[in-house]
Coordinates of C-alpha atoms in Angstrom, one line a residue:
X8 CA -14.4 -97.0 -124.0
X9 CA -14.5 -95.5 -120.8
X10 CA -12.2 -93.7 -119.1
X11 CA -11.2 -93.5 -116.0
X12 CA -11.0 -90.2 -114.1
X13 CA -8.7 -89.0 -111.7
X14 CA -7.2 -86.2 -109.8
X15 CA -5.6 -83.8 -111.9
X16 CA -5.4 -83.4 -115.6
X17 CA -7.2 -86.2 -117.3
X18 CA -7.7 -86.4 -121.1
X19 CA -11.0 -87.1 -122.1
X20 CA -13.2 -87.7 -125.3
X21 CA -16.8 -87.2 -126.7
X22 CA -18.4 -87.2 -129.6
X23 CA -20.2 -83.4 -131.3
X24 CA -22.5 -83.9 -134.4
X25 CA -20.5 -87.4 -135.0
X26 CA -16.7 -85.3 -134.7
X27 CA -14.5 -86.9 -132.2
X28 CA -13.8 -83.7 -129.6
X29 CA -10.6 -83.7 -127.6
X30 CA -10.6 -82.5 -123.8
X31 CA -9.1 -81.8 -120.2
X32 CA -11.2 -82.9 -117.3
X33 CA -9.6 -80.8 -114.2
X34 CA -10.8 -82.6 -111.1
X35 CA -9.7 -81.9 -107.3
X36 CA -6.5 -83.3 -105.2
X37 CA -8.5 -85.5 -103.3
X38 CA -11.2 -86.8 -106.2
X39 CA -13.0 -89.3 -105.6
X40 CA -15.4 -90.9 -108.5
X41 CA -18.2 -91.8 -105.8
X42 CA -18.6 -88.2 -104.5
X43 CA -20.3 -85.6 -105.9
X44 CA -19.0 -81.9 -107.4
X45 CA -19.8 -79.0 -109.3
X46 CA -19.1 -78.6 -112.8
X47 CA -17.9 -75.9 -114.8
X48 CA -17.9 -76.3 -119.0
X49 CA -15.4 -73.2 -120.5
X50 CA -15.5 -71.7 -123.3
X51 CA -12.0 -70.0 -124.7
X52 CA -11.4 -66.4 -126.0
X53 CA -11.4 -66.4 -130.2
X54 CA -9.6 -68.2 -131.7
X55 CA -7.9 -70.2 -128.8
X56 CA -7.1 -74.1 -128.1
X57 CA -7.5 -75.7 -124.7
X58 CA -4.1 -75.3 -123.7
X59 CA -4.1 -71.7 -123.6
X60 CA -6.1 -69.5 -121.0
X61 CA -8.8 -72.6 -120.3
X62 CA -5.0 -74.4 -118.9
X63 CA -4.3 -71.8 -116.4
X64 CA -7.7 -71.7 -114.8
X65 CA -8.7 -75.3 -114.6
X66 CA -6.1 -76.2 -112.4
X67 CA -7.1 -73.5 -110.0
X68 CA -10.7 -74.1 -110.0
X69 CA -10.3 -78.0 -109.4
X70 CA -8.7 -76.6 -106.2
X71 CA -11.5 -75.1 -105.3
X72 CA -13.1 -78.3 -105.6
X73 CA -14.4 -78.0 -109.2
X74 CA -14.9 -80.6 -112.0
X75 CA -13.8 -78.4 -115.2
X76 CA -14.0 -79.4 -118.4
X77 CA -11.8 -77.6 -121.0
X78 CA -12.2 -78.9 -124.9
X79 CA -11.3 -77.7 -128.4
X80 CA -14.0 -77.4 -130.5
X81 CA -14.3 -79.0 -133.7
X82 CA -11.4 -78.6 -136.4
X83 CA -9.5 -76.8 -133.7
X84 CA -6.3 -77.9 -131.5
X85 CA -6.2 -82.1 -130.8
X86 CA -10.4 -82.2 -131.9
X87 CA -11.2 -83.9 -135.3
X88 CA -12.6 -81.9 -138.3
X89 CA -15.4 -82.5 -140.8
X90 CA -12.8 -82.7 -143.6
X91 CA -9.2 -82.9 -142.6
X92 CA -8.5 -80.0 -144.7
X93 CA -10.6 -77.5 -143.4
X94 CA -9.9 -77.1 -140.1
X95 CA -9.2 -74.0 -137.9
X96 CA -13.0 -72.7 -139.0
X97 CA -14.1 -70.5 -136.3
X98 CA -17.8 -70.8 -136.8
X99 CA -19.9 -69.6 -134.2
X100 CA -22.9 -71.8 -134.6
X101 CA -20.7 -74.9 -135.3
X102 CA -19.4 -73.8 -132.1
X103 CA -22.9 -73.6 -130.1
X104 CA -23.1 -77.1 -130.6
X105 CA -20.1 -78.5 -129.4
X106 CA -20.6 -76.3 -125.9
X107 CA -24.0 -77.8 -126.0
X108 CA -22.2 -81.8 -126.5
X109 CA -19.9 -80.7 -123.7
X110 CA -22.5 -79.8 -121.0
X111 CA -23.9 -83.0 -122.0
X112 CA -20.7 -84.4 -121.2
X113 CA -20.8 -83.5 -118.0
X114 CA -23.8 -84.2 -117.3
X115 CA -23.6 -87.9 -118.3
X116 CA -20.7 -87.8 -115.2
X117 CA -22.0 -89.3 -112.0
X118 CA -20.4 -87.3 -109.9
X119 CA -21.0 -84.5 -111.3
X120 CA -23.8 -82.3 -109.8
X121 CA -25.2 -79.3 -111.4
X122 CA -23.0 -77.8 -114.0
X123 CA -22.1 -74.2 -114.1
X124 CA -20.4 -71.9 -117.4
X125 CA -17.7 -69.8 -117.5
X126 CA -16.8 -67.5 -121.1
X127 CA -13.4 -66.2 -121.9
X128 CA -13.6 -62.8 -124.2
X129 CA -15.4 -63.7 -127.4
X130 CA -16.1 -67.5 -125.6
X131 CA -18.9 -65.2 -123.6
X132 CA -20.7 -65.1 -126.9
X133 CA -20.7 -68.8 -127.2
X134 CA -21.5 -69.5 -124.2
X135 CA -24.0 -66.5 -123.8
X136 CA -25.7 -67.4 -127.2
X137 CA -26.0 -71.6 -126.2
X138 CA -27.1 -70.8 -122.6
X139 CA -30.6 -69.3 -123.3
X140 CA -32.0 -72.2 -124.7
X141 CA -30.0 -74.7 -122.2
X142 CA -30.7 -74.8 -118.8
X143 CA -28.8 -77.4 -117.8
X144 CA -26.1 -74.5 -117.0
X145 CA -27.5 -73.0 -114.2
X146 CA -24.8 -70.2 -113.2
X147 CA -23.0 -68.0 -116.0
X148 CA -19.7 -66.3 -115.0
X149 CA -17.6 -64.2 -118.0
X150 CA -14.1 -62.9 -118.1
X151 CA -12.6 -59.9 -120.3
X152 CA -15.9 -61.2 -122.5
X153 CA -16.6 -59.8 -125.8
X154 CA -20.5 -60.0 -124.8
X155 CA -21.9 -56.7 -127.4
X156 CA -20.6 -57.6 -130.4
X157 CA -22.6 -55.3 -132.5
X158 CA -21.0 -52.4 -131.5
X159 CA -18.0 -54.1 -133.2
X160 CA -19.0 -55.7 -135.8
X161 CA -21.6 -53.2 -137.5
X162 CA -19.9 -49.8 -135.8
X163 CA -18.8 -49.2 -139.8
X164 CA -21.5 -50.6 -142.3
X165 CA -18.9 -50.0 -144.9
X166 CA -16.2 -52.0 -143.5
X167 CA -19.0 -54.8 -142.6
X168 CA -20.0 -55.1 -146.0
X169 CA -17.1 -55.5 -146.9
X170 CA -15.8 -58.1 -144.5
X171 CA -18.6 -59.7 -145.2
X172 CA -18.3 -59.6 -148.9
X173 CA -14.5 -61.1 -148.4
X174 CA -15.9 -64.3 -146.4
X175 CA -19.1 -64.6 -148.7
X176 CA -16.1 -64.5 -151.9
X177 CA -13.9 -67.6 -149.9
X178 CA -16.9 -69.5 -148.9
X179 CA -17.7 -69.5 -152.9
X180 CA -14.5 -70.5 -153.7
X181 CA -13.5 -72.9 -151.7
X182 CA -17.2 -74.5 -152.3
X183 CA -15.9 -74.3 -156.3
X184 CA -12.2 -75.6 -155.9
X185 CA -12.4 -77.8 -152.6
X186 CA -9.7 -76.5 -151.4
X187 CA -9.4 -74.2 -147.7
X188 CA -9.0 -70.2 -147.9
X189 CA -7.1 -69.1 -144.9
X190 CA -6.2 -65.7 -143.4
X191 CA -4.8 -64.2 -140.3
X192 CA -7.4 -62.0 -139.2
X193 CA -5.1 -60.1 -137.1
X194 CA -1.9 -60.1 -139.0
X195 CA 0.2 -61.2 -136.1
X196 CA 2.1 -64.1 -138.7
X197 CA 3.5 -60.8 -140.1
X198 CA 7.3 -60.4 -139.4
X199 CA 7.3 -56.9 -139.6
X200 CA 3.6 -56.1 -137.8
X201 CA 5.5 -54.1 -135.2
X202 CA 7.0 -52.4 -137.5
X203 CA 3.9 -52.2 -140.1
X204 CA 2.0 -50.9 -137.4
X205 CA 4.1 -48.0 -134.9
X206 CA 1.0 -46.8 -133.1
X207 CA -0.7 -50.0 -131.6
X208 CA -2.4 -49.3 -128.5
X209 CA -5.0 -50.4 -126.1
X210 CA -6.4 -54.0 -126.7
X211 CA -4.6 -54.0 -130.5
X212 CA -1.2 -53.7 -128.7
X213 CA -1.9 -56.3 -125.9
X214 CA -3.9 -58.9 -128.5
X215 CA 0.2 -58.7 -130.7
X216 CA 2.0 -58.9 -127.1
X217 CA 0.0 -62.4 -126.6
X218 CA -1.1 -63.9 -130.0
X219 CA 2.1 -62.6 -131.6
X220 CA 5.3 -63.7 -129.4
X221 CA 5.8 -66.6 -126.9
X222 CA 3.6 -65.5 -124.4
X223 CA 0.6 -66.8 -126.2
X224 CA 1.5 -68.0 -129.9
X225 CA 2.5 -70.7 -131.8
X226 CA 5.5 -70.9 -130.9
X227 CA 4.8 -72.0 -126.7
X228 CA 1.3 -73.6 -127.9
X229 CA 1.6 -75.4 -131.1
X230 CA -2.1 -76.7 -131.7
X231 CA -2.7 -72.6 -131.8
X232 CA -2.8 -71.0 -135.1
X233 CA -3.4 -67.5 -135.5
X234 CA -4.1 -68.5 -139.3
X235 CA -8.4 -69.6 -139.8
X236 CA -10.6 -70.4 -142.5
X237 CA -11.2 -67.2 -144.2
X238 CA -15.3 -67.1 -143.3
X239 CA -15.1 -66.0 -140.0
X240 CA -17.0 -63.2 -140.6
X241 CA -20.1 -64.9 -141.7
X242 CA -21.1 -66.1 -137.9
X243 CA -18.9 -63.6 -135.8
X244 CA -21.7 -61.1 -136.1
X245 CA -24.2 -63.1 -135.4
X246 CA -24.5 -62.9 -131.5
X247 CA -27.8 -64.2 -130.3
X248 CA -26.8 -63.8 -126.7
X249 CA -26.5 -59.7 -126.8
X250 CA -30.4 -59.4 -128.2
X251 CA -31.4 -61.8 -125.6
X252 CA -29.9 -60.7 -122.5
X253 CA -33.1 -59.7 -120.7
X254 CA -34.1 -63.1 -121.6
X255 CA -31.9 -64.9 -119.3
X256 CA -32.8 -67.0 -116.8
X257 CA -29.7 -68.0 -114.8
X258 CA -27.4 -65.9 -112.8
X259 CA -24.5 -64.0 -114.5
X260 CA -21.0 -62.5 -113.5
X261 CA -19.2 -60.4 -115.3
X262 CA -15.6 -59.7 -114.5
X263 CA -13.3 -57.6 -116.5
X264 CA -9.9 -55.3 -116.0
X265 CA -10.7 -52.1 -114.9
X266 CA -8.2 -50.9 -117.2
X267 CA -9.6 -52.9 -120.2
X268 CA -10.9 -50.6 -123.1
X269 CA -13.1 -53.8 -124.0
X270 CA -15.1 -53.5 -120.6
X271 CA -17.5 -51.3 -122.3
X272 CA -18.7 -54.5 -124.3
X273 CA -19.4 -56.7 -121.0
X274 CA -21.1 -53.8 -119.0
X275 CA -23.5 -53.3 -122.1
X276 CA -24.6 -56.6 -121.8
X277 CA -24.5 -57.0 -117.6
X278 CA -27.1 -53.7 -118.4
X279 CA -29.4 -55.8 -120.1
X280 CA -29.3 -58.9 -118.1
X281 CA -32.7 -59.2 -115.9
X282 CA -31.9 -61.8 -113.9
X283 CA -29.8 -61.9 -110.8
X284 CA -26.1 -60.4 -112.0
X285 CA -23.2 -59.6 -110.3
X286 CA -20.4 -56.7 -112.0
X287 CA -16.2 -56.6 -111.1
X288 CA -13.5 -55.0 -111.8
X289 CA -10.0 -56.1 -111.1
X290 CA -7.7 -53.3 -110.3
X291 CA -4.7 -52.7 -112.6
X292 CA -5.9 -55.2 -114.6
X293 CA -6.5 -55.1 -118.7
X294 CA -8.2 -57.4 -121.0
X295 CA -5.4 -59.7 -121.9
X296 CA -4.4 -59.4 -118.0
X297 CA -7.1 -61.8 -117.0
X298 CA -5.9 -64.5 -119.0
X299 CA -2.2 -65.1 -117.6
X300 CA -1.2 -63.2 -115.0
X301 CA -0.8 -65.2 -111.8
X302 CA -2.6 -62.5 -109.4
X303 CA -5.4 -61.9 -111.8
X304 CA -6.5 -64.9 -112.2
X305 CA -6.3 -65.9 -108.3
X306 CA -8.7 -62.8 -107.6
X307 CA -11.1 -63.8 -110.9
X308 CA -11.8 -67.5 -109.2
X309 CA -12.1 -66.1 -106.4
X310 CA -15.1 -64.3 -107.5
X311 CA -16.3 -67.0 -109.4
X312 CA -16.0 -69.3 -106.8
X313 CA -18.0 -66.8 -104.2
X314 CA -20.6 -66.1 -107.4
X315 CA -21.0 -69.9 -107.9
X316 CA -21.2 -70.9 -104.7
X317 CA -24.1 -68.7 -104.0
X318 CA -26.1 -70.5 -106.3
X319 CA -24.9 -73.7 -106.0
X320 CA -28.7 -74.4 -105.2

């Protein structure tokens, strides 16, 4: 069935690997289906729905004349799973694909013309990682981005192992007994995290003020769940975008708060980048900063729009 677009918010479908995947289509005030515009496919921080930060910047790139596509990838939010029971699975390379049935998306739109990639926090390794090998995006912009994982995930080789181990263990098991093993990686389900945890600082402190209370849980974004299959670990590490940075071919942004302590992870991987790249920092601003705060987010598309604009070509 076809749908017809509009201005605005329009909900749209396509199809990943056979998995019916749920999205918004932001177009302009003044659409219209017989023009042409630029794209922009988004990819949201981990683990976040559509609804969340890809909702407060889709709207305000469609003013700037954008067609941008916001979707929740397989077994997550309003998308359809592989099994019914095992959804929330944030699996990286499940994940590469559905970005990759998404660009395709827009590219099947007529009047859509060239298509360009934006990455929220660990969405820059999605998008990052599917990008080298997919040329059809030809412009890469990333906020508060996640982008060197390694020095994350294999910073303790003990604690990797072990992490490892844990998903390895509930991969086995739920192979065994059919059934889903779920954890909250964070602990923000936890009624007494404040309280199990006095000395939260930096991102730790903001990731409970967002994931953990109204501002960004559950309880204002229901399709959210801070609660995933318990194998996260198994693809989290595994970042190809990081090892091929000098590799890539099309432009890149990176934007972050210059007051974010997780900066450090999208400045190693601008370092790398060979191709034409672009670095900012928004003043005042922290991690979580860029994702809902009204003025943040008005100087990030700013930038992006500038960035994008300049090859638009």
């Amino acid at each position: 069935m076809t749908i017809e677009i509009k201005p605005g918010t329009n909900k749209i479908n396509f199809k990943s690997q056979g998995i019916n995947i749920v999205g918004v289509l932001y177009t302009p005030e003044n659409f219209n289906s017989t023009k042409t515009y630029e794209g922009i496919v988004m990819t949201p921080p981990f683990p976040q729905v559509k609804d969340q930060v890809l909702a407060n910047y889709g709207p305000k790139l469609a003013e700037r004349g954008y067609v941008a596509l916001a979707f929740d990838y397989s077994s997550k939010g309003e998308s359809d799973s592989y099994d019914p029971k095992f959804r929330d699975d944030e699996n990286m390379t499940r994940k590469w694909e559905d970005l990759r049935n998404a660009i395709s998306y827009l590219g099947s739109l007529a009047f859509v013309e060239g298509i360009n990639g934006i990455g929220f926090c660990g969405g820059g390794n999605i998008m990052s990682s599917t990008i080298i090998t997919d040329l059809r995006v030809k412009a890469f912009a990333s906020v508060s981005a996640m982008m060197a994982s390694d020095m994350m995930q294999f910073a303790d080789r003990n604690v990797f192992i072990q992490q490892v181990q844990a998903a390895n263990a509930a991969r086995q098991k739920m192979f065994e007994t059919g059934e889903p093993v779920l954890h909250d990686y964070f602990g923000y389900t936890d009624p007494d995290f404040l309280k199990k945890n006095p000395n939260l600082s930096g991102t730790f402190a903001e990731g409970y003020d967002y994931y953990g209370t109204a501002r960004g849980g559950t309880e204002t974004y229901p399709n959210f769940t801070n609660v995933l299959i318990s194998t996260v670990f198994e693809t989290a590490a595994v970042n190809l975008g990081e090892h091929y940075a000098d590799k890539l071919i099309q432009p890149y942004c990176g934007i972050v708060g210059a007051e974010a302590d997780t900066a450090i992870c999208t400045k190693a991987y601008f370092d790398k980048v060979t191709s034409a790249k672009e670095y900012h920092e928004i003043e005042g601003a922290s991690h979580v900063g860029l994702y809902d705060v009204p003025e943040n987010i008005e100087k990030v598309v700013e930038i992006i729009d500038t960035f994008f604009q300049k090859h638009s070509k």
